[in-house]
CSV table of C-alpha atoms in Angstrom, one decimal:
chain,number,residue,atom,x,y,z
A,1,MET,CA,-11.4,-7.5,9.0
A,2,TRP,CA,-10.1,-3.9,8.9
A,3,ILE,CA,-11.6,-1.6,6.4
A,4,ALA,CA,-11.2,1.4,4.9
A,5,ASP,CA,-14.2,3.6,5.8
A,6,ARG,CA,-13.0,7.1,6.4
A,7,TRP,CA,-13.1,7.4,2.8
A,8,THR,CA,-15.0,10.5,1.2
A,9,ASP,CA,-13.4,10.6,-2.9
A,10,TYR,CA,-13.3,7.2,-3.3
A,11,GLU,CA,-16.1,5.0,-3.0
A,12,LEU,CA,-16.6,0.7,-4.5
A,13,ILE,CA,-19.5,1.0,-5.3
A,14,ASP,CA,-20.3,-2.5,-6.9
A,15,CYS,CA,-17.9,-5.6,-7.1
A,16,GLY,CA,-19.0,-9.2,-8.8
A,17,ALA,CA,-17.8,-11.9,-11.0
A,18,GLY,CA,-14.5,-10.6,-11.3
A,19,GLU,CA,-14.9,-7.2,-11.2
A,20,LYS,CA,-15.5,-3.7,-9.1
A,21,LEU,CA,-16.9,-1.0,-9.9
A,22,GLU,CA,-15.9,2.3,-9.0
A,23,ARG,CA,-15.5,6.2,-7.6
A,24,TRP,CA,-12.2,8.3,-7.5
A,25,GLY,CA,-13.4,11.4,-7.2
A,26,LYS,CA,-15.8,12.4,-10.3
A,27,THR,CA,-15.0,9.3,-12.2
A,28,THR,CA,-15.6,5.9,-12.4
A,29,LEU,CA,-13.7,2.8,-13.4
A,30,ILE,CA,-14.2,-0.8,-13.9
A,31,ARG,CA,-11.1,-3.1,-12.7
A,32,PRO,CA,-10.5,-6.6,-12.6
A,33,ASP,CA,-10.8,-8.1,-9.2
A,34,PRO,CA,-10.1,-12.0,-8.8
A,35,GLN,CA,-12.1,-11.2,-5.5
A,36,ALA,CA,-14.9,-10.4,-6.3
A,37,ILE,CA,-16.8,-14.6,-8.1
A,38,TRP,CA,-19.8,-13.3,-7.3
A,39,ASN,CA,-23.0,-12.2,-8.9
A,40,THR,CA,-24.1,-9.1,-8.2
A,41,PRO,CA,-26.9,-7.6,-10.6
A,42,ARG,CA,-25.2,-4.9,-12.0
A,43,ARG,CA,-28.0,-2.0,-11.6
A,44,ARG,CA,-26.6,0.7,-10.9
A,45,ARG,CA,-25.9,3.1,-14.4
A,46,GLU,CA,-22.3,3.6,-14.0
A,47,TRP,CA,-21.8,-0.2,-15.0
A,48,ARG,CA,-22.8,0.6,-18.3
A,49,ARG,CA,-21.2,4.2,-19.0
A,50,PRO,CA,-18.0,4.0,-16.9
A,51,ASP,CA,-15.2,6.7,-17.8
A,52,GLY,CA,-12.6,4.1,-17.9
A,53,ARG,CA,-12.2,0.8,-18.1
A,54,TYR,CA,-9.9,-1.8,-17.4
A,55,SER,CA,-10.1,-5.6,-19.9
A,56,ARG,CA,-8.1,-8.1,-19.2
A,57,SER,CA,-6.6,-9.9,-22.8
A,58,ARG,CA,-7.6,-13.8,-23.1
A,59,THR,CA,-4.3,-14.4,-23.6
A,60,GLY,CA,-2.7,-12.3,-20.8
A,61,GLY,CA,-2.1,-8.9,-19.8
A,62,GLY,CA,-5.3,-6.7,-20.5
A,63,HIS,CA,-5.8,-2.6,-21.5
A,64,TRP,CA,-7.5,1.0,-21.1
A,65,GLU,CA,-10.9,1.5,-22.4
A,66,LYS,CA,-10.6,5.2,-21.1
A,67,GLY,CA,-13.3,6.7,-22.7
A,68,SER,CA,-14.0,10.3,-20.6
A,69,MET,CA,-11.2,8.5,-18.0
A,70,PRO,CA,-8.3,12.0,-17.5
A,71,GLU,CA,-4.7,11.6,-17.5
A,72,HIS,CA,-4.4,12.0,-14.3
A,73,TRP,CA,-6.5,13.7,-11.7
A,74,GLN,CA,-6.7,14.9,-8.0
A,75,ILE,CA,-8.3,13.0,-5.1
A,76,ARG,CA,-8.0,13.2,-1.2
A,77,TYR,CA,-8.3,11.7,2.2
A,78,ASP,CA,-8.2,13.8,5.0
A,79,ASP,CA,-5.6,16.1,4.3
A,80,LEU,CA,-3.8,14.4,2.0
A,81,THR,CA,-3.4,14.3,-1.6
A,82,PHE,CA,-3.2,12.4,-4.4
A,83,ARG,CA,-2.7,12.5,-7.9
A,84,ILE,CA,-4.0,9.4,-9.5
A,85,GLY,CA,-3.8,8.3,-13.5
A,86,ALA,CA,-4.1,4.6,-15.3
A,87,MET,CA,-1.4,2.5,-14.8
A,88,ASN,CA,-0.4,-1.4,-16.2
A,89,PHE,CA,-2.1,-3.8,-14.3
A,90,LYS,CA,-5.2,-2.0,-14.0
A,91,HIS,CA,-3.2,0.0,-11.3
A,92,THR,CA,-4.3,4.0,-10.7
A,93,GLY,CA,-1.2,4.5,-8.5
A,94,LEU,CA,-3.1,4.4,-5.5
A,95,PHE,CA,-4.6,1.4,-3.0
A,96,PRO,CA,-7.5,2.7,-1.1
A,97,GLU,CA,-8.0,0.1,1.7
A,98,GLN,CA,-4.4,1.1,3.0
A,99,ALA,CA,-5.8,4.7,4.5
A,100,VAL,CA,-6.2,1.9,7.9
A,101,ASN,CA,-2.9,1.5,8.0
A,102,TRP,CA,-2.4,5.3,7.7
A,103,ASP,CA,-4.2,5.7,10.1
A,104,PHE,CA,-2.1,3.5,12.5
A,105,ALA,CA,0.7,5.3,11.3
A,106,ARG,CA,-0.4,7.7,11.4
A,107,ALA,CA,-1.4,7.3,15.5
A,108,GLN,CA,1.1,6.0,16.6
A,109,ILE,CA,4.2,8.3,16.2
A,110,ARG,CA,2.0,10.9,17.2
A,111,ALA,CA,1.7,9.4,20.1
A,112,ALA,CA,5.2,8.9,20.4
A,113,GLY,CA,5.5,12.1,21.4
A,114,ARG,CA,9.4,12.6,20.0
A,115,PRO,CA,11.2,11.8,17.1
A,116,VAL,CA,9.7,9.2,14.8
A,117,GLN,CA,12.2,8.7,12.2
A,118,VAL,CA,10.2,6.3,9.5
A,119,LEU,CA,12.2,3.5,6.7
A,120,ASN,CA,9.2,3.3,4.0
A,121,LEU,CA,9.9,-0.3,1.6
A,122,PHE,CA,9.0,-0.8,-1.7
A,123,ALA,CA,7.2,2.2,-1.9
A,124,TYR,CA,5.6,3.3,-4.7
A,125,THR,CA,3.9,5.9,-5.1
A,126,GLY,CA,4.3,7.2,-1.3
A,127,GLY,CA,0.6,6.6,0.1
A,128,ALA,CA,2.2,5.5,3.3
A,129,THR,CA,5.3,8.2,3.1
A,130,VAL,CA,2.9,11.2,3.2
A,131,ALA,CA,1.0,10.2,5.4
A,132,CYS,CA,4.1,9.3,8.2
A,133,ALA,CA,5.8,12.6,7.2
A,134,SER,CA,1.9,14.5,7.1
A,135,ALA,CA,2.1,13.3,11.5
A,136,GLY,CA,5.6,14.4,12.0
A,137,ALA,CA,7.7,11.5,11.0
A,138,SER,CA,11.7,12.0,9.3
A,139,VAL,CA,10.5,9.1,6.4
A,140,CYS,CA,13.2,7.2,3.9
A,141,HIS,CA,11.5,6.2,1.1
A,142,VAL,CA,13.2,3.2,-1.2
A,143,ASP,CA,11.8,2.2,-4.0
A,144,ALA,CA,13.9,0.4,-7.0
A,145,ALA,CA,10.9,1.8,-9.5
A,146,ARG,CA,11.9,5.1,-10.7
A,147,GLY,CA,8.8,6.2,-12.0
A,148,MET,CA,6.9,5.4,-8.7
A,149,VAL,CA,9.5,8.0,-6.8
A,150,ALA,CA,8.8,10.7,-9.1
A,151,TRP,CA,4.7,9.6,-9.2
A,152,ALA,CA,5.6,9.7,-5.1
A,153,ARG,CA,7.2,12.7,-4.9
A,154,GLU,CA,4.3,14.6,-6.5
A,155,ASN,CA,2.1,13.8,-4.1
A,156,ALA,CA,4.4,14.8,-1.5
A,157,ARG,CA,4.0,18.5,-3.6
A,158,LEU,CA,0.4,18.4,-3.9
A,159,SER,CA,-0.8,17.3,0.0
A,160,GLY,CA,2.0,20.2,1.1
A,161,LEU,CA,4.8,17.7,1.7
A,162,GLU,CA,7.2,18.9,-0.2
A,163,LYS,CA,10.0,20.5,2.3
A,164,ALA,CA,9.1,17.1,4.8
A,165,PRO,CA,12.3,15.6,5.8
A,166,ILE,CA,11.5,13.4,3.1
A,167,ARG,CA,14.6,11.3,2.4
A,168,TRP,CA,13.6,9.5,-1.6
A,169,ILE,CA,16.5,6.9,-2.4
A,170,VAL,CA,15.9,5.1,-6.3
A,171,ASP,CA,17.5,1.2,-4.8
A,172,ASP,CA,17.1,-2.1,-4.2
A,173,CYS,CA,15.2,-2.1,-1.0
A,174,ALA,CA,18.0,-5.2,0.1
A,175,LYS,CA,20.9,-3.8,-0.8
A,176,PHE,CA,19.8,-0.6,0.7
A,177,VAL,CA,19.5,-2.3,4.3
A,178,GLU,CA,22.7,-4.2,3.7
A,179,ARG,CA,23.8,-1.1,3.2
A,180,GLU,CA,22.3,1.6,6.0
A,181,ILE,CA,23.5,-1.7,8.8
A,182,ARG,CA,26.6,-0.4,7.6
A,183,ARG,CA,26.5,2.9,7.2
A,184,GLY,CA,24.6,1.2,11.7
A,185,ARG,CA,21.7,3.6,10.1
A,186,ARG,CA,18.6,3.6,12.7
A,187,TYR,CA,14.6,3.7,12.3
A,188,ASP,CA,11.9,3.7,14.2
A,189,ALA,CA,9.2,2.0,12.4
A,190,VAL,CA,9.7,-0.3,9.3
A,191,ILE,CA,6.7,-0.1,6.5
A,192,MET,CA,7.0,-2.8,3.5
A,193,ASP,CA,4.9,-3.2,0.6
A,194,PRO,CA,6.7,-6.7,-0.7
A,195,PRO,CA,5.5,-8.1,-4.2
A,196,SER,CA,4.6,-11.0,-4.8
A,197,TYR,CA,7.0,-12.2,-7.8
A,198,GLY,CA,9.8,-9.4,-8.9
A,199,ARG,CA,13.2,-9.6,-10.5
A,200,GLY,CA,16.1,-7.7,-9.3
A,201,PRO,CA,18.6,-5.3,-11.4
A,202,SER,CA,20.8,-7.6,-11.9
A,203,GLY,CA,18.0,-10.3,-12.5
A,204,GLU,CA,17.2,-12.1,-8.9
A,205,VAL,CA,14.4,-13.7,-9.2
A,206,TRP,CA,11.9,-12.4,-5.4
A,207,LYS,CA,8.7,-14.9,-4.4
A,208,LEU,CA,7.0,-14.1,-1.6
A,209,GLU,CA,7.0,-16.6,0.0
A,210,ASP,CA,10.5,-17.9,-0.5
A,211,ASN,CA,11.9,-14.4,0.2
A,212,LEU,CA,9.9,-13.2,2.6
A,213,TYR,CA,11.3,-14.5,6.0
A,214,PRO,CA,15.4,-14.1,5.7
A,215,PHE,CA,14.1,-10.2,4.0
A,216,LEU,CA,12.6,-9.9,7.2
A,217,GLU,CA,15.4,-11.4,9.3
A,218,LEU,CA,17.2,-8.9,7.9
A,219,VAL,CA,14.8,-5.7,8.2
A,220,VAL,CA,14.7,-6.1,11.6
A,221,GLN,CA,17.8,-5.6,12.3
A,222,VAL,CA,18.1,-1.5,11.7
A,223,LEU,CA,15.4,-1.3,14.0
A,224,SER,CA,16.3,1.3,16.5
A,225,ASP,CA,16.2,0.6,20.6
A,226,ARG,CA,12.9,2.9,21.2
A,227,PRO,CA,11.0,1.2,17.9
A,228,LEU,CA,6.9,2.3,17.7
A,229,PHE,CA,5.7,-0.5,14.9
A,230,PHE,CA,6.9,-2.5,11.8
A,231,LEU,CA,3.9,-3.2,9.3
A,232,ILE,CA,3.9,-5.8,6.4
A,233,ASN,CA,1.8,-5.8,3.3
A,234,SER,CA,0.5,-8.6,1.8
A,235,TYR,CA,-1.8,-9.6,-1.8
A,236,THR,CA,0.0,-12.7,-2.1
A,237,THR,CA,-3.9,-14.3,-2.5
A,238,GLY,CA,-3.2,-17.7,-0.7
A,239,LEU,CA,-0.9,-16.2,2.3
A,240,ALA,CA,-3.5,-16.0,4.9
A,241,PRO,CA,-3.1,-12.7,7.9
A,242,SER,CA,-2.1,-15.0,10.6
A,243,VAL,CA,1.2,-16.2,8.5
A,244,LEU,CA,2.7,-12.9,8.4
A,245,ARG,CA,1.4,-12.7,12.4
A,246,TYR,CA,3.7,-15.6,13.0
A,247,LEU,CA,6.7,-14.0,11.2
A,248,LEU,CA,5.9,-11.3,13.3
A,249,ASP,CA,5.7,-13.2,16.4
A,250,THR,CA,8.9,-15.1,15.6
A,251,LEU,CA,10.9,-12.2,15.0
A,252,LEU,CA,10.0,-9.3,16.8
A,253,THR,CA,7.5,-10.0,20.1
A,254,LYS,CA,9.2,-12.9,21.3
A,255,PRO,CA,13.5,-11.0,20.9
A,256,ARG,CA,11.6,-7.8,22.3
A,257,GLY,CA,7.9,-7.5,23.8
A,258,GLY,CA,4.8,-5.6,22.8
A,259,HIS,CA,2.7,-7.9,20.5
A,260,ALA,CA,1.9,-8.5,16.7
A,261,GLU,CA,-2.2,-7.8,15.2
A,262,CYS,CA,-2.8,-9.6,12.3
A,263,ASP,CA,-6.1,-8.6,10.2
A,264,GLU,CA,-7.4,-9.1,5.7
A,265,LEU,CA,-8.0,-5.2,5.1
A,266,GLY,CA,-12.1,-4.8,3.7
A,267,LEU,CA,-13.3,-1.8,1.2
A,268,PRO,CA,-16.8,-1.1,1.5
A,269,VAL,CA,-19.5,-1.9,-0.8
A,270,THR,CA,-22.4,0.5,-1.0
A,271,GLU,CA,-24.0,-1.7,-3.3
A,272,SER,CA,-24.0,-4.9,-1.2
A,273,GLY,CA,-23.6,-3.2,2.3
A,274,LEU,CA,-20.8,-5.9,2.6
A,275,ALA,CA,-16.6,-5.1,2.2
A,276,LEU,CA,-14.2,-6.4,-0.2
A,277,PRO,CA,-11.7,-8.3,1.4
A,278,CYS,CA,-8.2,-6.5,-0.7
A,279,GLY,CA,-4.7,-8.1,1.0
A,280,SER,CA,-3.1,-8.4,4.4
A,281,THR,CA,-1.2,-6.6,7.1
A,282,GLY,CA,0.6,-7.3,9.6
A,283,ARG,CA,1.5,-5.7,12.2
A,284,TRP,CA,3.5,-5.3,15.4
A,285,ILE,CA,3.4,-3.0,17.8
A,286,ALA,CA,6.8,-2.9,20.4
A,287,PRO,CA,6.5,-2.7,24.6
A,288,ARG,CA,5.1,1.4,25.6
């Protein structure tokens, strides 16, 4: 498991009975987590008096009980600054476990010793975008949600990267990649965080298990002749890291060389000293 253990502004304090207790800067939140199926004694007082809590509804969905939770606030990771706030369906605008992938991408970009073009698909609020830009890469940030792209631009500004070479694209990722192929535009690295399920602007249904392989077949066509890496994130329950490894080995390692590595992502839990699993990542690293 790759564990994001270098945070100071984020802490997973405790988890159990389908919930997790977190500290985001000075703000404590309780949010649902289906992976935390064990029980915990809940000794910490923050369990009883959090600043905010997302409660699931028995009929579906849920709602925030905000208490003293601010509307928005900021946290830092190394030299990066992110805006945090209550979003629909328990989210805060950032997945802290992804810090291990930010570290990986920055190390790859800095070690390249040359200009690097990165394509970030399903790019959400831009954690990977600002990480790559901070390492000196030019980044193309693509997401279909205009509000998420605006949030990502704010994260870039907060991180001092408002003048960094970032293209902000509001578009369907598959249609954008098809156009980039026709234009002959290529990228040295690709990062993608595709949803488990979704609908496109014309009502197209996206289901990860059905659509990921043909989508990857499409996206590998925009890799440059001197690529660095290809990174896939998955939060789909039941999709093992070894599935991502199989995909990357089939589409990239066999035809291009290099190697793939895949594992779970995790966050350290202060109270237990253990780690909470938080999805899977597959990385293909090009031959040097």
